[in-house]
Coordinates of C-alpha atoms and ligand atoms in Angstrom, one line a residue:
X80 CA -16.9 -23.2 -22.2
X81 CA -16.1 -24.5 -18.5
X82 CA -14.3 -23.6 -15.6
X83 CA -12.6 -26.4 -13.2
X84 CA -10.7 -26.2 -10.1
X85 CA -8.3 -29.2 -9.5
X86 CA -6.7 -27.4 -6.3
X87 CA -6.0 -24.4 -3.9
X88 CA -9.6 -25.2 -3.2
X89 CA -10.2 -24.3 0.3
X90 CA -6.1 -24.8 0.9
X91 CA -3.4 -23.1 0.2
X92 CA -1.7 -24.8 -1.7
X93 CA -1.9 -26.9 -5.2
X94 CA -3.2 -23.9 -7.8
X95 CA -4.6 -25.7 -10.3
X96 CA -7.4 -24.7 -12.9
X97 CA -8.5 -25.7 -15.9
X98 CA -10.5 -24.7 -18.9
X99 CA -12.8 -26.1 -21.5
X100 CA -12.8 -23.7 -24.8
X101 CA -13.9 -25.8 -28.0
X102 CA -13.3 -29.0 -27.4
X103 CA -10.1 -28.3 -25.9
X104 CA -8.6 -28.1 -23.0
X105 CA -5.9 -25.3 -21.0
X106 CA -4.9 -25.1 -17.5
X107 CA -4.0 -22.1 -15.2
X108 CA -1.2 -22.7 -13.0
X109 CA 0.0 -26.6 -12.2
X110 CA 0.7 -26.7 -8.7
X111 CA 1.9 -29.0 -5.8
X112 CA -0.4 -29.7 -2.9
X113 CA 1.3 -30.4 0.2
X114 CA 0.6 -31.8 3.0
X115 CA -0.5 -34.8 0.8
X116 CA 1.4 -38.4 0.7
X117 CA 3.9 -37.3 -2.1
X118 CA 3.4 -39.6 -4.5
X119 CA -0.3 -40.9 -3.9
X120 CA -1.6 -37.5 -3.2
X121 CA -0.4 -35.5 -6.3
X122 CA -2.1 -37.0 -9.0
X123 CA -4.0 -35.5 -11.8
X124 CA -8.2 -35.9 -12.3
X125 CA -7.7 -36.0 -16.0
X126 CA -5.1 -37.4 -18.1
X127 CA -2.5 -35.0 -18.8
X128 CA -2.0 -36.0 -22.8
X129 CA -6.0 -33.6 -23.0
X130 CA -4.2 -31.1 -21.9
X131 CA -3.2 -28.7 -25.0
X132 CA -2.3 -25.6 -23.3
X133 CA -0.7 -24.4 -19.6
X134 CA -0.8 -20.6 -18.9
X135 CA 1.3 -19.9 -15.3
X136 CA 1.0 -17.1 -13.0
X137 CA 4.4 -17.4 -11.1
X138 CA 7.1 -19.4 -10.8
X139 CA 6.5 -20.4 -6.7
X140 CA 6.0 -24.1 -6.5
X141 CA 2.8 -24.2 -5.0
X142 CA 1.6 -22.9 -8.9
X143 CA 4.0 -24.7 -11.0
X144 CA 5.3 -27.9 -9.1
X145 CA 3.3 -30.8 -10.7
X146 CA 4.4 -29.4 -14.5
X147 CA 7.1 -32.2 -14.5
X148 CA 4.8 -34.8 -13.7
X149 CA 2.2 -33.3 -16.4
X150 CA 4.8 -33.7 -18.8
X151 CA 6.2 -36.7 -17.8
X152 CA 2.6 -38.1 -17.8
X153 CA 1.9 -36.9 -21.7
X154 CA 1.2 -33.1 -21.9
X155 CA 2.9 -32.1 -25.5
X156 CA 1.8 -28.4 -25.2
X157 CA 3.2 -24.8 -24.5
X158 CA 3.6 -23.3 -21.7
X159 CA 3.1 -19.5 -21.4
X160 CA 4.6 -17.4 -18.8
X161 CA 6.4 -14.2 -18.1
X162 CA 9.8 -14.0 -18.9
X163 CA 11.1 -14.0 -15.0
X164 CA 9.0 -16.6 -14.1
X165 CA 10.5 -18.9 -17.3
X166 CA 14.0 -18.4 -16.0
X167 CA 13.1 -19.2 -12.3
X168 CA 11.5 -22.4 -12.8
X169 CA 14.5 -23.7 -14.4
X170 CA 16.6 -23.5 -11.2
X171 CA 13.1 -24.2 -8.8
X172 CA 11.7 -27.5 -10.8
X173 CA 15.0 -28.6 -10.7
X174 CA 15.6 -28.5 -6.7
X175 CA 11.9 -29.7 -6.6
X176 CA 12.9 -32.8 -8.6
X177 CA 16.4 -33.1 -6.4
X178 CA 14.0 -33.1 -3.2
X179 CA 12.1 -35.6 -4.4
X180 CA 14.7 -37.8 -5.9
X181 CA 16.1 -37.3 -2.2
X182 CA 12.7 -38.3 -0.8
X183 CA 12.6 -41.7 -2.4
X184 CA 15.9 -43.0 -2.1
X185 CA 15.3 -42.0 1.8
X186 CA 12.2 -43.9 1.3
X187 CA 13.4 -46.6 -0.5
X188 CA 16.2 -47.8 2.0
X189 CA 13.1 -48.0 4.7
X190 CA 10.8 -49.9 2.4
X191 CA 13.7 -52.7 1.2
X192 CA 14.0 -53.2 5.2
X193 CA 10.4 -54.2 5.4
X194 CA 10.7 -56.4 2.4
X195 CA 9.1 -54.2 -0.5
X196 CA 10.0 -52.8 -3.8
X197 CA 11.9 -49.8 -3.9
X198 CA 9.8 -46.2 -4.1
X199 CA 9.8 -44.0 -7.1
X200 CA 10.5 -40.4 -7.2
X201 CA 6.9 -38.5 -7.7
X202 CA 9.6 -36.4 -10.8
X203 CA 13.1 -37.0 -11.2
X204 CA 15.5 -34.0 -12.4
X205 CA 15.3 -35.2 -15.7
X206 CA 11.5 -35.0 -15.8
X207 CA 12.1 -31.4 -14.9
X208 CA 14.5 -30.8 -17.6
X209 CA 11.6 -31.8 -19.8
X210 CA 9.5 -28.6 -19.2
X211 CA 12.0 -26.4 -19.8
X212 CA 12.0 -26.2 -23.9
X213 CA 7.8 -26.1 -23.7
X214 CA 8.4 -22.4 -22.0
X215 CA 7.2 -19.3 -23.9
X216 CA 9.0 -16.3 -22.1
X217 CA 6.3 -13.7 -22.8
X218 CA 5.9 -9.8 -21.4
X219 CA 3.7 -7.9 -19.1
X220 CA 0.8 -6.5 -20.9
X221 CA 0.6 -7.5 -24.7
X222 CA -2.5 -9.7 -25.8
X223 CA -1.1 -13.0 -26.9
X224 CA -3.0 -15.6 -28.7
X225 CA -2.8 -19.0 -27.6
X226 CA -5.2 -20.4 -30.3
X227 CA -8.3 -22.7 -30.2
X228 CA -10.3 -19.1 -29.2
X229 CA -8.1 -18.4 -26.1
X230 CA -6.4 -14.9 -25.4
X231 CA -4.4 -14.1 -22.7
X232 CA -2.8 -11.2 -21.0
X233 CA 0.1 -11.3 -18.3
X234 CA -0.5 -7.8 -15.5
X235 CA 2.0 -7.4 -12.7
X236 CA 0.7 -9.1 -9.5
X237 CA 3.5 -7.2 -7.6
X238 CA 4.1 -10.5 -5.3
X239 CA 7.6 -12.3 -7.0
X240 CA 9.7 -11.5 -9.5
X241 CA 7.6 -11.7 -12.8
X242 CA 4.5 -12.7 -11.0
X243 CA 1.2 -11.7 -13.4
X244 CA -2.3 -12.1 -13.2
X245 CA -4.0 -14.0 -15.9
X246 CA -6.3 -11.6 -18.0
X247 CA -7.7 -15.3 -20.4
X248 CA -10.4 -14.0 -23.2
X249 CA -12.4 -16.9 -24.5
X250 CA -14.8 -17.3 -27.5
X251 CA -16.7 -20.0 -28.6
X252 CA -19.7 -20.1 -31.3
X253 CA -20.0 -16.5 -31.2
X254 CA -20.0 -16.1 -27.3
X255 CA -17.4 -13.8 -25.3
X256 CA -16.4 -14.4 -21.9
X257 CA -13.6 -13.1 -19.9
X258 CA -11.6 -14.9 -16.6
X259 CA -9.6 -12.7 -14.9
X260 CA -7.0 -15.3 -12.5
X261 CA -5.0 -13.9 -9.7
X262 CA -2.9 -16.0 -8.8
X263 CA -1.3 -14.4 -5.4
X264 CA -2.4 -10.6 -5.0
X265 CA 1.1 -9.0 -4.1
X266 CA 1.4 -5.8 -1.5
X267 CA 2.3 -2.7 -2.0
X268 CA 6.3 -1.0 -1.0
X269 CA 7.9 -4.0 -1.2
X270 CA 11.9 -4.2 -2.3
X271 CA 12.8 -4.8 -5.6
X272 CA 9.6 -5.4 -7.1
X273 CA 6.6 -2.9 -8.4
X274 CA 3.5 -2.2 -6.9
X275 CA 0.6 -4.6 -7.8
X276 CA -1.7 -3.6 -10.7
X277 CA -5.9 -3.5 -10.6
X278 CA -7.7 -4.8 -13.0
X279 CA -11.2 -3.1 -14.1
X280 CA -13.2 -5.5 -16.5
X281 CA -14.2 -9.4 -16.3
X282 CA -16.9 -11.6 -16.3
X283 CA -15.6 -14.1 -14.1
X284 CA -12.7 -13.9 -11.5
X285 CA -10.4 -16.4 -9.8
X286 CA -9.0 -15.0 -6.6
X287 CA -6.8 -16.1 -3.7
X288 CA -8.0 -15.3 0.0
X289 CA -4.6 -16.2 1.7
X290 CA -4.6 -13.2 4.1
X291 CA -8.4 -12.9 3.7
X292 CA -9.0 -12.7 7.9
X293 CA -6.1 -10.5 8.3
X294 CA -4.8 -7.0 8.5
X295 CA -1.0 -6.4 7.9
X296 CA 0.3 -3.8 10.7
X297 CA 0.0 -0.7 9.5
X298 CA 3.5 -0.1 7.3
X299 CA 6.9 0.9 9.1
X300 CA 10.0 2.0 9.0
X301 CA 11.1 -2.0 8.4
X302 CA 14.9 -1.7 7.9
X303 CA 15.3 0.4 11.0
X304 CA 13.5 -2.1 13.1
X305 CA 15.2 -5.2 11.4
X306 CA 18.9 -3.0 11.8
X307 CA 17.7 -3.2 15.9
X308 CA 17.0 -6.7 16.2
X309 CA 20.3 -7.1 14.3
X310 CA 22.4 -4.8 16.2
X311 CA 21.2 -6.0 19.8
X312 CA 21.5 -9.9 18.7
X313 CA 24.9 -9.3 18.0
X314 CA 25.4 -7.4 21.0
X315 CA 24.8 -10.0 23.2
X316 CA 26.9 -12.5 21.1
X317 CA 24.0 -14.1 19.5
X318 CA 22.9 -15.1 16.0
X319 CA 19.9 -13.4 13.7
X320 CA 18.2 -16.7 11.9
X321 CA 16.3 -15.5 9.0
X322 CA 13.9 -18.7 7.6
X323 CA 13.1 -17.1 4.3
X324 CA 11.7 -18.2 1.0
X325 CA 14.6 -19.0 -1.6
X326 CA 13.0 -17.4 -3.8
X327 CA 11.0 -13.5 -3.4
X328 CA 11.8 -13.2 -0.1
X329 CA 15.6 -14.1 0.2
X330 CA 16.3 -11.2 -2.0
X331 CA 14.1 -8.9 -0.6
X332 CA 15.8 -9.5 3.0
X333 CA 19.1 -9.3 0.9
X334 CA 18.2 -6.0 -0.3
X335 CA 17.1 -4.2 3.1
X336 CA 20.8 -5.5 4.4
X337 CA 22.4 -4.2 1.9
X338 CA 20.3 -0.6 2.5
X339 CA 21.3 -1.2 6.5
X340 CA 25.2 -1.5 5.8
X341 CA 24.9 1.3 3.3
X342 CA 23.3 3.6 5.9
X343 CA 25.4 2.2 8.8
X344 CA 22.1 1.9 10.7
X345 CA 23.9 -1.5 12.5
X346 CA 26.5 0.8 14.3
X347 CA 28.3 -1.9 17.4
X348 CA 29.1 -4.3 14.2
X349 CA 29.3 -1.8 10.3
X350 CA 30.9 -5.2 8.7
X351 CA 28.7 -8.2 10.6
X352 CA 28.6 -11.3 7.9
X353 CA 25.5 -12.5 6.3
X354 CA 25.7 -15.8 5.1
X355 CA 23.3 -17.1 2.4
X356 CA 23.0 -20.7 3.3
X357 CA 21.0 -22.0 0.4
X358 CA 22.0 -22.8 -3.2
X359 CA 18.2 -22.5 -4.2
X360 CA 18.4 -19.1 -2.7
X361 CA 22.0 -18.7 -4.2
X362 CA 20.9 -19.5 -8.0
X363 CA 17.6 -17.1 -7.6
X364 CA 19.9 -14.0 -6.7
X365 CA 21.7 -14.7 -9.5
X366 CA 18.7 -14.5 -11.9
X367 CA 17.2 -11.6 -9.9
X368 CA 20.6 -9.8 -10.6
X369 CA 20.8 -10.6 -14.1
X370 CA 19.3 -9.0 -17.2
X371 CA 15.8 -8.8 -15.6
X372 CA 15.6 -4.9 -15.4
X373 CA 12.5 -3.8 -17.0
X374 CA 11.1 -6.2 -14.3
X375 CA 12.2 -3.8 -11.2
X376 CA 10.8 -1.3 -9.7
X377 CA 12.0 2.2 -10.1
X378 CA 13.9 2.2 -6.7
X379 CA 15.8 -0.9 -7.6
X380 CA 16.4 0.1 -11.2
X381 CA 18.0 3.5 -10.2
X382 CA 20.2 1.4 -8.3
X383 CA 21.2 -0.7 -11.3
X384 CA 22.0 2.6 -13.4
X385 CA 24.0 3.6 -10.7
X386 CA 26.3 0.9 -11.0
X387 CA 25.6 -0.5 -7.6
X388 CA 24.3 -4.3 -7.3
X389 CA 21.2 -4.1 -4.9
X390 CA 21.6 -7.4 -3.8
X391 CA 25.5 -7.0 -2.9
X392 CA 27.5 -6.1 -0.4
X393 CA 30.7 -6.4 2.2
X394 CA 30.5 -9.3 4.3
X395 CA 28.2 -11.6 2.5
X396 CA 29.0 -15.3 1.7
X397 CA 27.2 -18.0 -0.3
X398 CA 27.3 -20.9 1.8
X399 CA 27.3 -24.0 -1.3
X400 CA 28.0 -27.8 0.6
X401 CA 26.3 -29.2 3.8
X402 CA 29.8 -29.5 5.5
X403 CA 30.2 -25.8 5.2
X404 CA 26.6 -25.3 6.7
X405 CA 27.4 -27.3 9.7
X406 CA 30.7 -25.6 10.4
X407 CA 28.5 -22.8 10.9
X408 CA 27.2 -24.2 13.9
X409 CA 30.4 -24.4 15.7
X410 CA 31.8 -20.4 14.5
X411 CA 30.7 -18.5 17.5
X412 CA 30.7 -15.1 16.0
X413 CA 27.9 -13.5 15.8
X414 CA 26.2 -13.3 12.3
X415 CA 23.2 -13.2 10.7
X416 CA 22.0 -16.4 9.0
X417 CA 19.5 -16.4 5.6
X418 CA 18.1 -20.4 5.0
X419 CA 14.9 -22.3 3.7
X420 CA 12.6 -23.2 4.4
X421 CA 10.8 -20.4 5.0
X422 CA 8.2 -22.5 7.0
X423 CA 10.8 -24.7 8.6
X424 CA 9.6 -27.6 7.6
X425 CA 12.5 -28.8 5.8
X426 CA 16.0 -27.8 4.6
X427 CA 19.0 -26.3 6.4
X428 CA 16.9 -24.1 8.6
X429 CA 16.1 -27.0 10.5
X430 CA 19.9 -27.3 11.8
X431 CA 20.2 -23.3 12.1
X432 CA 17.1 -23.6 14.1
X433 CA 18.4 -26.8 16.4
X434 CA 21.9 -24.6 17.4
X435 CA 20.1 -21.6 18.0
X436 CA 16.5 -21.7 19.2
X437 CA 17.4 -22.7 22.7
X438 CA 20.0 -19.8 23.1
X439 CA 18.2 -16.7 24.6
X440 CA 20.8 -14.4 23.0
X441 CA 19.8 -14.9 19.8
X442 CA 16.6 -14.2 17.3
X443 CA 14.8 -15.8 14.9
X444 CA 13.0 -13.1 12.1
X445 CA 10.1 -14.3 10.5
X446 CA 9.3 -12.5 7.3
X447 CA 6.9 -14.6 4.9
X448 CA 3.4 -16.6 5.5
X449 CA 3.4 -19.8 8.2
X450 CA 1.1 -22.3 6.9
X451 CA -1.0 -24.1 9.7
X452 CA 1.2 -27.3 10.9
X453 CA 4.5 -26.4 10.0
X454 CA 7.2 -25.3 12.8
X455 CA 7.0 -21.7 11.6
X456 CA 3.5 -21.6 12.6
X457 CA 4.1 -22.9 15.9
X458 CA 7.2 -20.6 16.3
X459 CA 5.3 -17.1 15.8
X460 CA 2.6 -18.3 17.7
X461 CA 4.6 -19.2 20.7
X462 CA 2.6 -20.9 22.5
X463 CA 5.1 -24.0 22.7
X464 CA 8.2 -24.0 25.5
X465 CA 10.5 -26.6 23.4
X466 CA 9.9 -27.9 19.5
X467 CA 11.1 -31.1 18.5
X468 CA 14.0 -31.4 15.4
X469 CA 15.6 -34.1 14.4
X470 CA 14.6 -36.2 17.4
X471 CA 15.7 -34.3 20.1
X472 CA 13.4 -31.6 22.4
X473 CA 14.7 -28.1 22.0
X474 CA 14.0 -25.2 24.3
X475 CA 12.8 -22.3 22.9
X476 CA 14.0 -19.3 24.9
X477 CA 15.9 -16.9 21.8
X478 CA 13.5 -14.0 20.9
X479 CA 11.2 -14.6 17.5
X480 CA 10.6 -11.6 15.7
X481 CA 7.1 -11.7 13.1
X482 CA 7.8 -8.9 10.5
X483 CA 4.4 -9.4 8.8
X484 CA 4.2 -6.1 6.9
X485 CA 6.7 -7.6 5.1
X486 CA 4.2 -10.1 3.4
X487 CA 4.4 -10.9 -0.2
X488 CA 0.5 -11.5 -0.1
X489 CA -1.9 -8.9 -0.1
X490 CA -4.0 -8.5 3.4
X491 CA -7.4 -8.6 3.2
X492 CA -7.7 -4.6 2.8
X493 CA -5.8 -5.1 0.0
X494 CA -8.0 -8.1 -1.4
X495 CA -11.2 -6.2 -1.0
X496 CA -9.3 -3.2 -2.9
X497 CA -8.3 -5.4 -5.6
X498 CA -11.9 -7.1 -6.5
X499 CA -13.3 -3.7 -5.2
X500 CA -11.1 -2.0 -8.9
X501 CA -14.0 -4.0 -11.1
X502 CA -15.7 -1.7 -12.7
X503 CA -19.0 -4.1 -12.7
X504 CA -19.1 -6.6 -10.3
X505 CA -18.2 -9.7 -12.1
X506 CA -20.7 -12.4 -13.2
X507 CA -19.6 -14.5 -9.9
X508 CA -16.0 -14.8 -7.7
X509 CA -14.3 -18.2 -7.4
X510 CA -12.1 -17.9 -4.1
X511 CA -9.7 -20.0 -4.0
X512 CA -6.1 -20.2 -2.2
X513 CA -6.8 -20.1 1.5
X514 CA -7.4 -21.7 4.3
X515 CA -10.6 -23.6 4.9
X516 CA -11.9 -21.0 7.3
X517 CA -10.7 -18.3 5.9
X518 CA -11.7 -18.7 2.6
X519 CA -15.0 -19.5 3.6
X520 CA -15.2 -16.4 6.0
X521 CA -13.5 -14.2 2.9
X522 CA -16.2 -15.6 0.5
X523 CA -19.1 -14.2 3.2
X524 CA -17.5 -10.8 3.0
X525 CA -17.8 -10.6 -0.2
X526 CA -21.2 -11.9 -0.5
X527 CA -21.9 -9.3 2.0
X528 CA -20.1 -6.5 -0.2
X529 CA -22.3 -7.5 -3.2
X530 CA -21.0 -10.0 -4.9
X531 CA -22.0 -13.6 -6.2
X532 CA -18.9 -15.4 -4.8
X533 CA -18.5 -19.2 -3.7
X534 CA -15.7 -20.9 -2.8
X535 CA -15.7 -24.1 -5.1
X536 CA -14.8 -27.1 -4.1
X537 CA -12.6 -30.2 -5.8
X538 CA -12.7 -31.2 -9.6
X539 CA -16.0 -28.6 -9.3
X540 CA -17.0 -27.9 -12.7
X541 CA -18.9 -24.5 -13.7
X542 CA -20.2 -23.7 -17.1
X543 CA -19.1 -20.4 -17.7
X544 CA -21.8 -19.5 -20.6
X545 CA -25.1 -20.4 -18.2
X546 CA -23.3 -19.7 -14.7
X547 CA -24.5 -23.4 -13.7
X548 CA -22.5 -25.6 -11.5
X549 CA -22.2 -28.6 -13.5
X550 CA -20.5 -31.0 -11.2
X551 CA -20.2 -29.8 -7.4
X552 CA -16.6 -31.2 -6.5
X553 CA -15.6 -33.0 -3.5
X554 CA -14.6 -31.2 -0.3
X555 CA -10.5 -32.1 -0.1
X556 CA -9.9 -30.0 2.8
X557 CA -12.6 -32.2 4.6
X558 CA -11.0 -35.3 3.7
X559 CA -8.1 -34.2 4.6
X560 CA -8.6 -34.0 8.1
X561 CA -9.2 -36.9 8.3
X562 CA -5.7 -38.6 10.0
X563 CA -4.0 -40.8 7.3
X564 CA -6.2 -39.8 4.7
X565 CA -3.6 -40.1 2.2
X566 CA -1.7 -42.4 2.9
X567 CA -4.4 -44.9 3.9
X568 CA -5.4 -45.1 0.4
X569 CA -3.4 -46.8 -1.9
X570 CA -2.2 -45.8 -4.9
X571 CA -4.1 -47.7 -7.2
X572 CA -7.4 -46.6 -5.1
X573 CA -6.1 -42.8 -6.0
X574 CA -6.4 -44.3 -9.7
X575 CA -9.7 -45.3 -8.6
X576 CA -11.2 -42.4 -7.7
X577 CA -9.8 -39.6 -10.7
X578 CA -11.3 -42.3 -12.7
X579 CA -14.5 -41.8 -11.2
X580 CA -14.1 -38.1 -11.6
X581 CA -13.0 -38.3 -14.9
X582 CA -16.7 -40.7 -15.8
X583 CA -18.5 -37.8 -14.0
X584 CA -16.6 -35.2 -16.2
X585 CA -18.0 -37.3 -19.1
X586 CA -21.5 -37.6 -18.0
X587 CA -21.8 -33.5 -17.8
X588 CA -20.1 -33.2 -21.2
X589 CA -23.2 -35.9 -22.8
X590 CA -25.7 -33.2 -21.2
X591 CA -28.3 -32.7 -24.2
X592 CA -27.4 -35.7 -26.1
X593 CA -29.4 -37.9 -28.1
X594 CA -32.0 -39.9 -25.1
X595 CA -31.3 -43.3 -27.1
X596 CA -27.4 -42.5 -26.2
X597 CA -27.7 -41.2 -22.9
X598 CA -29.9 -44.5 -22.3
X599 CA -27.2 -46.7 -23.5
X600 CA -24.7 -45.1 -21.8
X601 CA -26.8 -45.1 -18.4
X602 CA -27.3 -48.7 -18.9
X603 CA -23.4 -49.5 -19.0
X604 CA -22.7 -47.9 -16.0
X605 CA -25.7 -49.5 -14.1
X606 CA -24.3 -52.5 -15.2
X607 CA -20.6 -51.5 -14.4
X608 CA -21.6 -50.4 -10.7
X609 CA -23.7 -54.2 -10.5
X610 CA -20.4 -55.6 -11.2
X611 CA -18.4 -54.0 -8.8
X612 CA -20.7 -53.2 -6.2
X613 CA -19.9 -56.4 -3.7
Ligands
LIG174 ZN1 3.2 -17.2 -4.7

């Protein structure tokens, strides 16, 4: 009975756990890393075909993006995750897969100019299209067996639409253990959504730290201050740009809008436009408005008896094709524009951004988390004059708003809450999901609360019936640092090294084998490492 961690380890990003339970083996989330080389940097340190299980928390990429290459690399299994979160990853692995398709024919043309091969796509759409009949829709809060002497339990995390928290009960050879994962810790009061649960009882937790430095501002009135910006923008003639997550938050901004026009809290301008300028964003409001009910919270569902459609109103417009994004770069009237990224780092935003930033009667609202590097970071933190986008210097002179009570991740009040619920203080605390500082700085404050927590590093591997660290991991966010790190290695290196991982994963599996064995074998791989070692 083991516990691994192949990412989120002292990043963000890249949730990605695994278990050992009789012979077999289940993972916990299958996310994408970024900020890694795309397709040297994603790769798995096992083979995928082991893999017999895959449990998901949510549907946000950064838990479920690498499931098309899992499959597409030999994983046969099921796939268990609330019913929300089934329907969303049909419409976000498939513009996951479209971005990189997009990627490597980008990449391609520049490689055939210097005389190599064209690149691959790290998953193509129809890798994507792959996952979707593995999916087991299941509900919040029913005990499901998953076999092999795994049971799980899906609790509202109150962070996305169908987010959970993975209750996982595990016997082998008589011996009980329970892994509570979190996946991300949701705030309270936020639209649409219900409050995240608490969870009393486990042996062994798994918990992010995204927020684990930080307090949110004490809540506020949020649609009155977001009708202000709004009305005095489009006073002065200028444009609201909202950079917002496609998916959570999109509809969530959707929904105060629809509460301001209903209200008429934006008095100069009662029918000012809001145009949706992402079909990502476009296909998640659809699914958020569809038969997903017993999924909102009690606010949202009133609304829905009602007859009214909390996420429509007067004046809104889906904005489909690129041409009709650009146009909207050359309409002067004031409006308020909703488009992804929500870092910036990609996407239409980037061209929103470009036309606006630089024009001091207009505002850009941030809403959502602003990972370290990206342009949203360097936005809210204002500490630069002019950003650079799409080769050309751009003043930045509009105002920049930073609603961060409007967070979809708990603050670190509302982490120590959460692991503060447990009853006993679990066996130990793995934290994982957040920044290299601050997940080590959130692991000291819990050490200092009472608790046996570590943060564990890469392809770590933890016996979960003796509490010893088998295998210590690697330190990825180290590495990382290092400029070029993935893309100075080749791909075939990459191979290399999950190889070596993978003999290391062997060796602690031989642990109390027969010494004649464990001799031969030591002897092979002195002999392998004689070879090699030039
Ligand atoms: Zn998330």
């Amino acid at each position: 009975m083991k516990l691994s961690f192949y990412g989120a380890t002292r990043e963000v990003t890249g949730s990605c756990h695994g278990v050992e339970i009789n012979g077999k083996k289940l993972l916990v989330d299958c996310g994408l890393q970024q900020g890694f080389d795309n397709v040297t940097g994603q790769s798995f340190p096992f083979h995928p075909g082991e893999i017999s299980r895959v449990v998901l928390t949510h549907a946000h990429i950064d838990h479920s993006g690498r499931l098309p290459l899992l499959v597409k690399q030999g994983f046969k299994g099921s796939i268990y995750a609330t019913k929300p979160t089934c329907q969303l990853l049909e419409i976000m692995l498939r513009d996951s897969a479209h971005i990189h398709e997009l990627e490597a024919t980008w990449r391609s043309r520049k490689q055939r100019r210097a005389g190599d091969a064209a690149a691959q796509p790290l998953y193509t759409v129809a890798d994507a299209e792959q996952v979707f009949p593995m999916l087991i829709p299941c509900k919040y809060d029913e005990i499901i067996d998953i076999g092999d002497g795994a049971r799980i339990r899906f609790i509202d995390a109150g962070h996305l639409l169908g987010s959970a928290y993975v209750e996982l009960w595990l016997k082998e050879d008589g011996a009980n253990k329970k892994v509570v994962f979190s996946g991300d810790i949701g705030s309270p009061d936020h639209p649409l959504i219900r409050n995240p649960r608490y969870i009393s009882e486990a042996d062994y937790v798994v918990m992010e730290s995204t927020y684990g430095n930080r307090s949110h501002p004490p809540s506020y009135d949020i649609v009155s201050e977001f009708a202000n910006v709004i009305e005095t923008t489009l006073s002065n003639g200028g444009n609201v740009i909202c950079p917002a997550f496609a998916v959570g938050r999109t509809q969530g901004l959707l929904y105060n809008i629809r509460e301001i026009k209903e209200r008429g809290l934006v008095k100069s301008f009662p029918d000012f436009p809001v145009y949706l300028d992402s079909p990502l964003a476009a296909a998640a409001t659809r699914i958020y408005s569809g038969d997903l009910m017993d999924y909102l919270n009690d606010e949202a569902s009133a609304l829905v008896r009602a007859g009214i459609q909390p996420l429509s109103f007067d004046g809104l417009r889906f904005v489909e094709t690129a041409e009709d994004s650009k146009k909207l770069n050359s309409d002067m009237t004031p409006k308020v524009i909703i488009s992804s990224s929500g870092m910036c780092d990609a996407g239409r935003i980037r061209h929103h951004l470009k036309h606006n930033l630089w024009r001091r009667e207009c505002s850009v609202v941030f809403t959502g988390f602003q990972a370290f590097g990206t342009l949203g970071r360097t936005l809210v933190e204002g500490t630069e004059s002019s950003v650079s986008l799409f080769g050309e210097q751009i003043a930045v002179r509009c105002r920049i708003h930073n609603f961060r009570s409007m967070s979809a991740h708990a603050d670190r009040d509302g982490l120590l809450k959460w692991i503060g619920a447990y009853e006993k203080k679990p066996e130990t605390v793995y934290v994982v999901h957040g920044e290299h500082e601050i997940c080590k700085s959130f692991t000291a404050r819990l050490v200092g609360e009472g608790f046996n927590a570590i943060a564990p590093k890469y392809s770590s591997i933890h016996d979960l019936l003796t509490g010893e660290i088998v295998y210590e991991g690697r330190d990825m966010a180290k590495a990382k640092e290092q400029p070029g790190y993935a893309r100075r290695d080749s791909a075939i290196y990459q191979r290399l090294l999950i190889a070596g991982t993978r003999l290391l994963e062997v060796i602690t599996r031989n642990r109390g084998g027969a010494n004649k064995d464990l001799a031969k074998f030591a002897d092979q791989i002195d002999a392998l490492a004689g070879k090699w070692d030039r």
